[in-house]
């Protein structure tokens, strides 16, 4: 288990609750890129696969937690985008 990998995942993970909260409260996609979010999810999935096949340890749970948080933020982005399109169509 690498302490540096743990620190990296904790630092990345610390930002996601704030991002999720902002997505929820703002109801906007401004400042967010769904391509970026999907890219991050692919990266976390790759990290999980690496842990499963090559170096399984408890760090896999940090990858899973981060993946879940990014998936939630992505779902909120999709919800907010759908709402924005509905508003655009009604104008």
mmCIF file of N, CA and C in Angstrom:
data_model
loop_
_atom_site.group_PDB
_atom_site.id
_atom_site.type_symbol
_atom_site.label_atom_id
_atom_site.label_comp_id
_atom_site.label_asym_id
_atom_site.label_seq_id
_atom_site.Cartn_x
_atom_site.Cartn_y
_atom_site.Cartn_z
ATOM 1 N N UNK A 1 0.857 -1.171 0.000
ATOM 2 C CA UNK A 1 0.000 0.000 0.000
ATOM 3 C C UNK A 1 0.905 1.236 0.000
ATOM 4 N N UNK A 2 0.647 2.136 -0.902
ATOM 5 C CA UNK A 2 1.473 3.331 -1.035
ATOM 6 C C UNK A 2 0.831 4.516 -0.316
ATOM 7 N N UNK A 3 1.565 5.129 0.561
ATOM 8 C CA UNK A 3 1.068 6.309 1.275
ATOM 9 C C UNK A 3 0.795 7.447 0.296
ATOM 10 N N UNK A 4 1.577 7.529 -0.770
ATOM 11 C CA UNK A 4 1.386 8.599 -1.744
ATOM 12 C C UNK A 4 0.102 8.403 -2.553
ATOM 13 N N UNK A 5 -0.228 7.165 -2.847
ATOM 14 C CA UNK A 5 -1.488 6.866 -3.534
ATOM 15 C C UNK A 5 -2.668 7.223 -2.632
ATOM 16 N N UNK A 6 -2.547 6.918 -1.366
ATOM 17 C CA UNK A 6 -3.597 7.255 -0.401
ATOM 18 C C UNK A 6 -3.779 8.762 -0.313
ATOM 19 N N UNK A 7 -2.675 9.488 -0.198
ATOM 20 C CA UNK A 7 -2.754 10.953 -0.115
ATOM 21 C C UNK A 7 -3.392 11.538 -1.366
ATOM 22 N N UNK A 8 -3.001 11.032 -2.540
ATOM 23 C CA UNK A 8 -3.575 11.502 -3.800
ATOM 24 C C UNK A 8 -5.086 11.300 -3.811
ATOM 25 N N UNK A 9 -5.539 10.112 -3.463
ATOM 26 C CA UNK A 9 -6.964 9.812 -3.498
ATOM 27 C C UNK A 9 -7.740 10.605 -2.447
ATOM 28 N N UNK A 10 -7.143 10.818 -1.290
ATOM 29 C CA UNK A 10 -7.798 11.633 -0.263
ATOM 30 C C UNK A 10 -7.923 13.091 -0.714
ATOM 31 N N UNK A 11 -6.881 13.603 -1.332
ATOM 32 C CA UNK A 11 -6.923 14.991 -1.812
ATOM 33 C C UNK A 11 -7.960 15.154 -2.923
ATOM 34 N N UNK A 12 -7.958 14.240 -3.892
ATOM 35 C CA UNK A 12 -8.967 14.309 -4.946
ATOM 36 C C UNK A 12 -10.359 14.142 -4.354
ATOM 37 N N UNK A 13 -10.498 13.190 -3.451
ATOM 38 C CA UNK A 13 -11.797 12.901 -2.852
ATOM 39 C C UNK A 13 -12.344 14.025 -1.997
ATOM 40 N N UNK A 14 -11.466 14.821 -1.424
ATOM 41 C CA UNK A 14 -11.919 15.917 -0.558
ATOM 42 C C UNK A 14 -12.706 16.970 -1.334
ATOM 43 N N UNK A 15 -12.443 17.106 -2.609
ATOM 44 C CA UNK A 15 -13.114 18.126 -3.411
ATOM 45 C C UNK A 15 -14.513 17.717 -3.856
ATOM 46 N N UNK A 16 -14.778 16.431 -3.960
ATOM 47 C CA UNK A 16 -16.043 15.988 -4.555
ATOM 48 C C UNK A 16 -17.281 16.324 -3.741
ATOM 49 N N UNK A 17 -17.274 16.226 -2.428
ATOM 50 C CA UNK A 17 -18.489 16.627 -1.700
ATOM 51 C C UNK A 17 -18.890 18.078 -1.968
ATOM 52 N N UNK A 18 -17.910 18.967 -2.100
ATOM 53 C CA UNK A 18 -18.208 20.370 -2.403
ATOM 54 C C UNK A 18 -18.767 20.519 -3.806
ATOM 55 N N UNK A 19 -18.195 19.781 -4.740
ATOM 56 C CA UNK A 19 -18.668 19.824 -6.118
ATOM 57 C C UNK A 19 -20.094 19.287 -6.219
ATOM 58 N N UNK A 20 -20.365 18.201 -5.516
ATOM 59 C CA UNK A 20 -21.721 17.629 -5.508
ATOM 60 C C UNK A 20 -22.708 18.619 -4.909
ATOM 61 N N UNK A 21 -22.344 19.217 -3.801
ATOM 62 C CA UNK A 21 -23.215 20.211 -3.141
ATOM 63 C C UNK A 21 -23.503 21.380 -4.088
ATOM 64 N N UNK A 22 -22.462 21.887 -4.743
ATOM 65 C CA UNK A 22 -22.662 23.008 -5.668
ATOM 66 C C UNK A 22 -23.538 22.618 -6.850
ATOM 67 N N UNK A 23 -23.366 21.422 -7.363
ATOM 68 C CA UNK A 23 -24.215 20.952 -8.468
ATOM 69 C C UNK A 23 -25.667 20.840 -8.025
ATOM 70 N N UNK A 24 -25.870 20.347 -6.841
ATOM 71 C CA UNK A 24 -27.221 20.175 -6.307
ATOM 72 C C UNK A 24 -27.897 21.525 -6.089
ATOM 73 N N UNK A 25 -27.192 22.438 -5.425
ATOM 74 C CA UNK A 25 -27.781 23.731 -5.072
ATOM 75 C C UNK A 25 -27.945 24.657 -6.272
ATOM 76 N N UNK A 26 -26.971 24.685 -7.159
ATOM 77 C CA UNK A 26 -27.021 25.640 -8.272
ATOM 78 C C UNK A 26 -28.000 25.200 -9.360
ATOM 79 N N UNK A 27 -28.148 23.906 -9.547
ATOM 80 C CA UNK A 27 -29.008 23.420 -10.616
ATOM 81 C C UNK A 27 -28.473 23.784 -11.993
ATOM 82 N N UNK A 28 -27.175 24.027 -12.073
ATOM 83 C CA UNK A 28 -26.560 24.503 -13.306
ATOM 84 C C UNK A 28 -25.404 23.591 -13.718
ATOM 85 N N UNK A 29 -25.138 23.578 -15.031
ATOM 86 C CA UNK A 29 -23.986 22.846 -15.545
ATOM 87 C C UNK A 29 -22.798 23.773 -15.780
ATOM 88 N N UNK A 30 -22.984 25.055 -15.519
ATOM 89 C CA UNK A 30 -21.907 26.023 -15.761
ATOM 90 C C UNK A 30 -20.666 25.660 -14.950
ATOM 91 N N UNK A 31 -19.531 25.704 -15.622
ATOM 92 C CA UNK A 31 -18.270 25.409 -14.965
ATOM 93 C C UNK A 31 -17.959 23.927 -14.847
ATOM 94 N N UNK A 32 -18.817 23.087 -15.412
ATOM 95 C CA UNK A 32 -18.617 21.637 -15.350
ATOM 96 C C UNK A 32 -18.545 21.078 -16.762
ATOM 97 N N UNK A 33 -17.750 20.051 -16.915
ATOM 98 C CA UNK A 33 -17.634 19.359 -18.191
ATOM 99 C C UNK A 33 -17.952 17.887 -17.976
ATOM 100 N N UNK A 34 -18.972 17.413 -18.670
ATOM 101 C CA UNK A 34 -19.332 16.004 -18.540
ATOM 102 C C UNK A 34 -18.218 15.114 -19.097
ATOM 103 N N UNK A 35 -17.503 15.602 -20.105
ATOM 104 C CA UNK A 35 -16.379 14.824 -20.656
ATOM 105 C C UNK A 35 -15.298 14.664 -19.588
ATOM 106 N N UNK A 36 -15.022 15.718 -18.839
ATOM 107 C CA UNK A 36 -14.049 15.656 -17.757
ATOM 108 C C UNK A 36 -14.496 14.661 -16.696
ATOM 109 N N UNK A 37 -15.774 14.715 -16.316
ATOM 110 C CA UNK A 37 -16.291 13.801 -15.295
ATOM 111 C C UNK A 37 -16.194 12.343 -15.760
ATOM 112 N N UNK A 38 -16.532 12.096 -17.002
ATOM 113 C CA UNK A 38 -16.451 10.733 -17.545
ATOM 114 C C UNK A 38 -14.994 10.268 -17.590
ATOM 115 N N UNK A 39 -14.096 11.167 -17.973
ATOM 116 C CA UNK A 39 -12.672 10.832 -17.992
ATOM 117 C C UNK A 39 -12.188 10.438 -16.604
ATOM 118 N N UNK A 40 -12.613 11.175 -15.593
ATOM 119 C CA UNK A 40 -12.242 10.832 -14.218
ATOM 120 C C UNK A 40 -12.792 9.465 -13.819
ATOM 121 N N UNK A 41 -14.035 9.189 -14.184
ATOM 122 C CA UNK A 41 -14.604 7.885 -13.847
ATOM 123 C C UNK A 41 -13.817 6.757 -14.508
ATOM 124 N N UNK A 42 -13.414 6.954 -15.761
ATOM 125 C CA UNK A 42 -12.601 5.942 -16.440
ATOM 126 C C UNK A 42 -11.294 5.731 -15.683
ATOM 127 N N UNK A 43 -10.689 6.815 -15.239
ATOM 128 C CA UNK A 43 -9.448 6.709 -14.477
ATOM 129 C C UNK A 43 -9.629 5.959 -13.172
ATOM 130 N N UNK A 44 -10.706 6.240 -12.446
ATOM 131 C CA UNK A 44 -10.961 5.528 -11.193
ATOM 132 C C UNK A 44 -11.265 4.054 -11.449
ATOM 133 N N UNK A 45 -11.993 3.751 -12.512
ATOM 134 C CA UNK A 45 -12.250 2.348 -12.863
ATOM 135 C C UNK A 45 -10.929 1.644 -13.185
ATOM 136 N N UNK A 46 -10.048 2.322 -13.908
ATOM 137 C CA UNK A 46 -8.732 1.736 -14.211
ATOM 138 C C UNK A 46 -7.946 1.473 -12.929
ATOM 139 N N UNK A 47 -8.022 2.399 -11.974
ATOM 140 C CA UNK A 47 -7.349 2.195 -10.693
ATOM 141 C C UNK A 47 -7.910 1.007 -9.937
ATOM 142 N N UNK A 48 -9.226 0.854 -9.980
ATOM 143 C CA UNK A 48 -9.878 -0.280 -9.317
ATOM 144 C C UNK A 48 -9.457 -1.598 -9.977
ATOM 145 N N UNK A 49 -9.458 -1.615 -11.309
ATOM 146 C CA UNK A 49 -9.044 -2.825 -12.024
ATOM 147 C C UNK A 49 -7.592 -3.170 -11.690
ATOM 148 N N UNK A 50 -6.729 -2.163 -11.639
ATOM 149 C CA UNK A 50 -5.336 -2.398 -11.270
ATOM 150 C C UNK A 50 -5.248 -3.012 -9.873
ATOM 151 N N UNK A 51 -6.026 -2.503 -8.929
ATOM 152 C CA UNK A 51 -6.005 -3.035 -7.568
ATOM 153 C C UNK A 51 -6.491 -4.488 -7.541
ATOM 154 N N UNK A 52 -7.522 -4.782 -8.312
ATOM 155 C CA UNK A 52 -8.079 -6.139 -8.321
ATOM 156 C C UNK A 52 -7.072 -7.140 -8.889
ATOM 157 N N UNK A 53 -6.430 -6.785 -10.002
ATOM 158 C CA UNK A 53 -5.576 -7.748 -10.699
ATOM 159 C C UNK A 53 -4.111 -7.735 -10.289
ATOM 160 N N UNK A 54 -3.608 -6.615 -9.785
ATOM 161 C CA UNK A 54 -2.166 -6.526 -9.566
ATOM 162 C C UNK A 54 -1.730 -6.243 -8.139
ATOM 163 N N UNK A 55 -2.461 -5.451 -7.408
ATOM 164 C CA UNK A 55 -1.995 -5.117 -6.054
ATOM 165 C C UNK A 55 -3.180 -4.832 -5.131
ATOM 166 N N UNK A 56 -4.001 -5.837 -4.922
ATOM 167 C CA UNK A 56 -5.209 -5.669 -4.115
ATOM 168 C C UNK A 56 -4.836 -5.273 -2.685
ATOM 169 N N UNK A 57 -5.406 -4.146 -2.257
ATOM 170 C CA UNK A 57 -5.270 -3.712 -0.865
ATOM 171 C C UNK A 57 -6.431 -2.774 -0.546
ATOM 172 N N UNK A 58 -6.440 -2.244 0.651
ATOM 173 C CA UNK A 58 -7.565 -1.434 1.122
ATOM 174 C C UNK A 58 -7.736 -0.118 0.373
ATOM 175 N N UNK A 59 -6.730 0.291 -0.382
ATOM 176 C CA UNK A 59 -6.825 1.540 -1.142
ATOM 177 C C UNK A 59 -7.942 1.461 -2.183
ATOM 178 N N UNK A 60 -8.329 0.251 -2.560
ATOM 179 C CA UNK A 60 -9.411 0.075 -3.533
ATOM 180 C C UNK A 60 -10.683 0.779 -3.059
ATOM 181 N N UNK A 61 -10.885 0.852 -1.751
ATOM 182 C CA UNK A 61 -12.087 1.503 -1.216
ATOM 183 C C UNK A 61 -12.061 3.008 -1.441
ATOM 184 N N UNK A 62 -10.885 3.605 -1.458
ATOM 185 C CA UNK A 62 -10.789 5.034 -1.785
ATOM 186 C C UNK A 62 -11.115 5.266 -3.254
ATOM 187 N N UNK A 63 -10.638 4.362 -4.121
ATOM 188 C CA UNK A 63 -11.002 4.460 -5.538
ATOM 189 C C UNK A 63 -12.517 4.331 -5.700
ATOM 190 N N UNK A 64 -13.112 3.370 -5.016
ATOM 191 C CA UNK A 64 -14.570 3.173 -5.107
ATOM 192 C C UNK A 64 -15.332 4.395 -4.599
ATOM 193 N N UNK A 65 -14.902 4.936 -3.471
ATOM 194 C CA UNK A 65 -15.560 6.114 -2.909
ATOM 195 C C UNK A 65 -15.481 7.286 -3.884
ATOM 196 N N UNK A 66 -14.304 7.524 -4.438
ATOM 197 C CA UNK A 66 -14.159 8.616 -5.401
ATOM 198 C C UNK A 66 -14.997 8.377 -6.646
ATOM 199 N N UNK A 67 -15.021 7.135 -7.133
ATOM 200 C CA UNK A 67 -15.836 6.802 -8.299
ATOM 201 C C UNK A 67 -17.308 7.079 -8.022
ATOM 202 N N UNK A 68 -17.780 6.700 -6.872
ATOM 203 C CA UNK A 68 -19.183 6.939 -6.511
ATOM 204 C C UNK A 68 -19.487 8.429 -6.471
ATOM 205 N N UNK A 69 -18.577 9.210 -5.881
ATOM 206 C CA UNK A 69 -18.812 10.660 -5.798
ATOM 207 C C UNK A 69 -18.814 11.307 -7.181
ATOM 208 N N UNK A 70 -17.907 10.885 -8.062
ATOM 209 C CA UNK A 70 -17.892 11.443 -9.419
ATOM 210 C C UNK A 70 -19.145 11.009 -10.175
ATOM 211 N N UNK A 71 -19.589 9.787 -9.964
ATOM 212 C CA UNK A 71 -20.815 9.311 -10.611
ATOM 213 C C UNK A 71 -22.024 10.124 -10.145
ATOM 214 N N UNK A 72 -22.078 10.456 -8.873
ATOM 215 C CA UNK A 72 -23.166 11.294 -8.352
ATOM 216 C C UNK A 72 -23.115 12.678 -9.000
ATOM 217 N N UNK A 73 -21.923 13.260 -9.076
ATOM 218 C CA UNK A 73 -21.779 14.576 -9.697
ATOM 219 C C UNK A 73 -22.158 14.525 -11.171
ATOM 220 N N UNK A 74 -21.828 13.420 -11.848
ATOM 221 C CA UNK A 74 -22.204 13.253 -13.253
ATOM 222 C C UNK A 74 -23.720 13.148 -13.394
ATOM 223 N N UNK A 75 -24.356 12.402 -12.517
ATOM 224 C CA UNK A 75 -25.817 12.283 -12.547
ATOM 225 C C UNK A 75 -26.467 13.649 -12.315
ATOM 226 N N UNK A 76 -25.908 14.425 -11.416
ATOM 227 C CA UNK A 76 -26.436 15.777 -11.175
ATOM 228 C C UNK A 76 -26.220 16.669 -12.393
ATOM 229 N N UNK A 77 -25.080 16.517 -13.066
ATOM 230 C CA UNK A 77 -24.829 17.281 -14.285
ATOM 231 C C UNK A 77 -25.906 16.952 -15.319
ATOM 232 N N UNK A 78 -26.214 15.654 -15.481
ATOM 233 C CA UNK A 78 -27.238 15.236 -16.444
ATOM 234 C C UNK A 78 -28.607 15.780 -16.058
ATOM 235 N N UNK A 79 -28.939 15.733 -14.768
ATOM 236 C CA UNK A 79 -30.210 16.297 -14.296
ATOM 237 C C UNK A 79 -30.273 17.793 -14.590
ATOM 238 N N UNK A 80 -29.202 18.490 -14.256
ATOM 239 C CA UNK A 80 -29.183 19.933 -14.451
ATOM 240 C C UNK A 80 -29.241 20.299 -15.925
ATOM 241 N N UNK A 81 -28.582 19.523 -16.769
ATOM 242 C CA UNK A 81 -28.609 19.787 -18.208
ATOM 243 C C UNK A 81 -30.020 19.599 -18.758
ATOM 244 N N UNK A 82 -30.688 18.555 -18.294
ATOM 245 C CA UNK A 82 -32.069 18.304 -18.724
ATOM 246 C C UNK A 82 -32.964 19.475 -18.321
ATOM 247 N N UNK A 83 -32.785 19.982 -17.105
ATOM 248 C CA UNK A 83 -33.568 21.131 -16.636
ATOM 249 C C UNK A 83 -33.278 22.384 -17.457
ATOM 250 N N UNK A 84 -31.997 22.599 -17.762
ATOM 251 C CA UNK A 84 -31.629 23.764 -18.562
ATOM 252 C C UNK A 84 -32.265 23.700 -19.962
ATOM 253 N N UNK A 85 -32.291 22.512 -20.554
ATOM 254 C CA UNK A 85 -32.904 22.374 -21.884
ATOM 255 C C UNK A 85 -34.404 22.618 -21.821
ATOM 256 N N UNK A 86 -35.048 22.187 -20.738
ATOM 257 C CA UNK A 86 -36.484 22.421 -20.584
ATOM 258 C C UNK A 86 -36.773 23.923 -20.489
ATOM 259 N N UNK A 87 -35.935 24.645 -19.773
ATOM 260 C CA UNK A 87 -36.099 26.099 -19.633
ATOM 261 C C UNK A 87 -35.877 26.782 -20.980
ATOM 262 N N UNK A 88 -34.855 26.339 -21.726
ATOM 263 C CA UNK A 88 -34.574 26.904 -23.045
ATOM 264 C C UNK A 88 -35.747 26.696 -23.989
ATOM 265 N N UNK A 89 -36.375 25.535 -23.939
ATOM 266 C CA UNK A 89 -37.495 25.230 -24.829
ATOM 267 C C UNK A 89 -38.741 26.013 -24.473
ATOM 268 N N UNK A 90 -38.890 26.354 -23.209
ATOM 269 C CA UNK A 90 -40.092 27.076 -22.796
ATOM 270 C C UNK A 90 -39.988 28.569 -23.053
ATOM 271 N N UNK A 91 -38.801 29.052 -23.410
ATOM 272 C CA UNK A 91 -38.629 30.497 -23.674
ATOM 273 C C UNK A 91 -38.973 30.880 -25.058
#
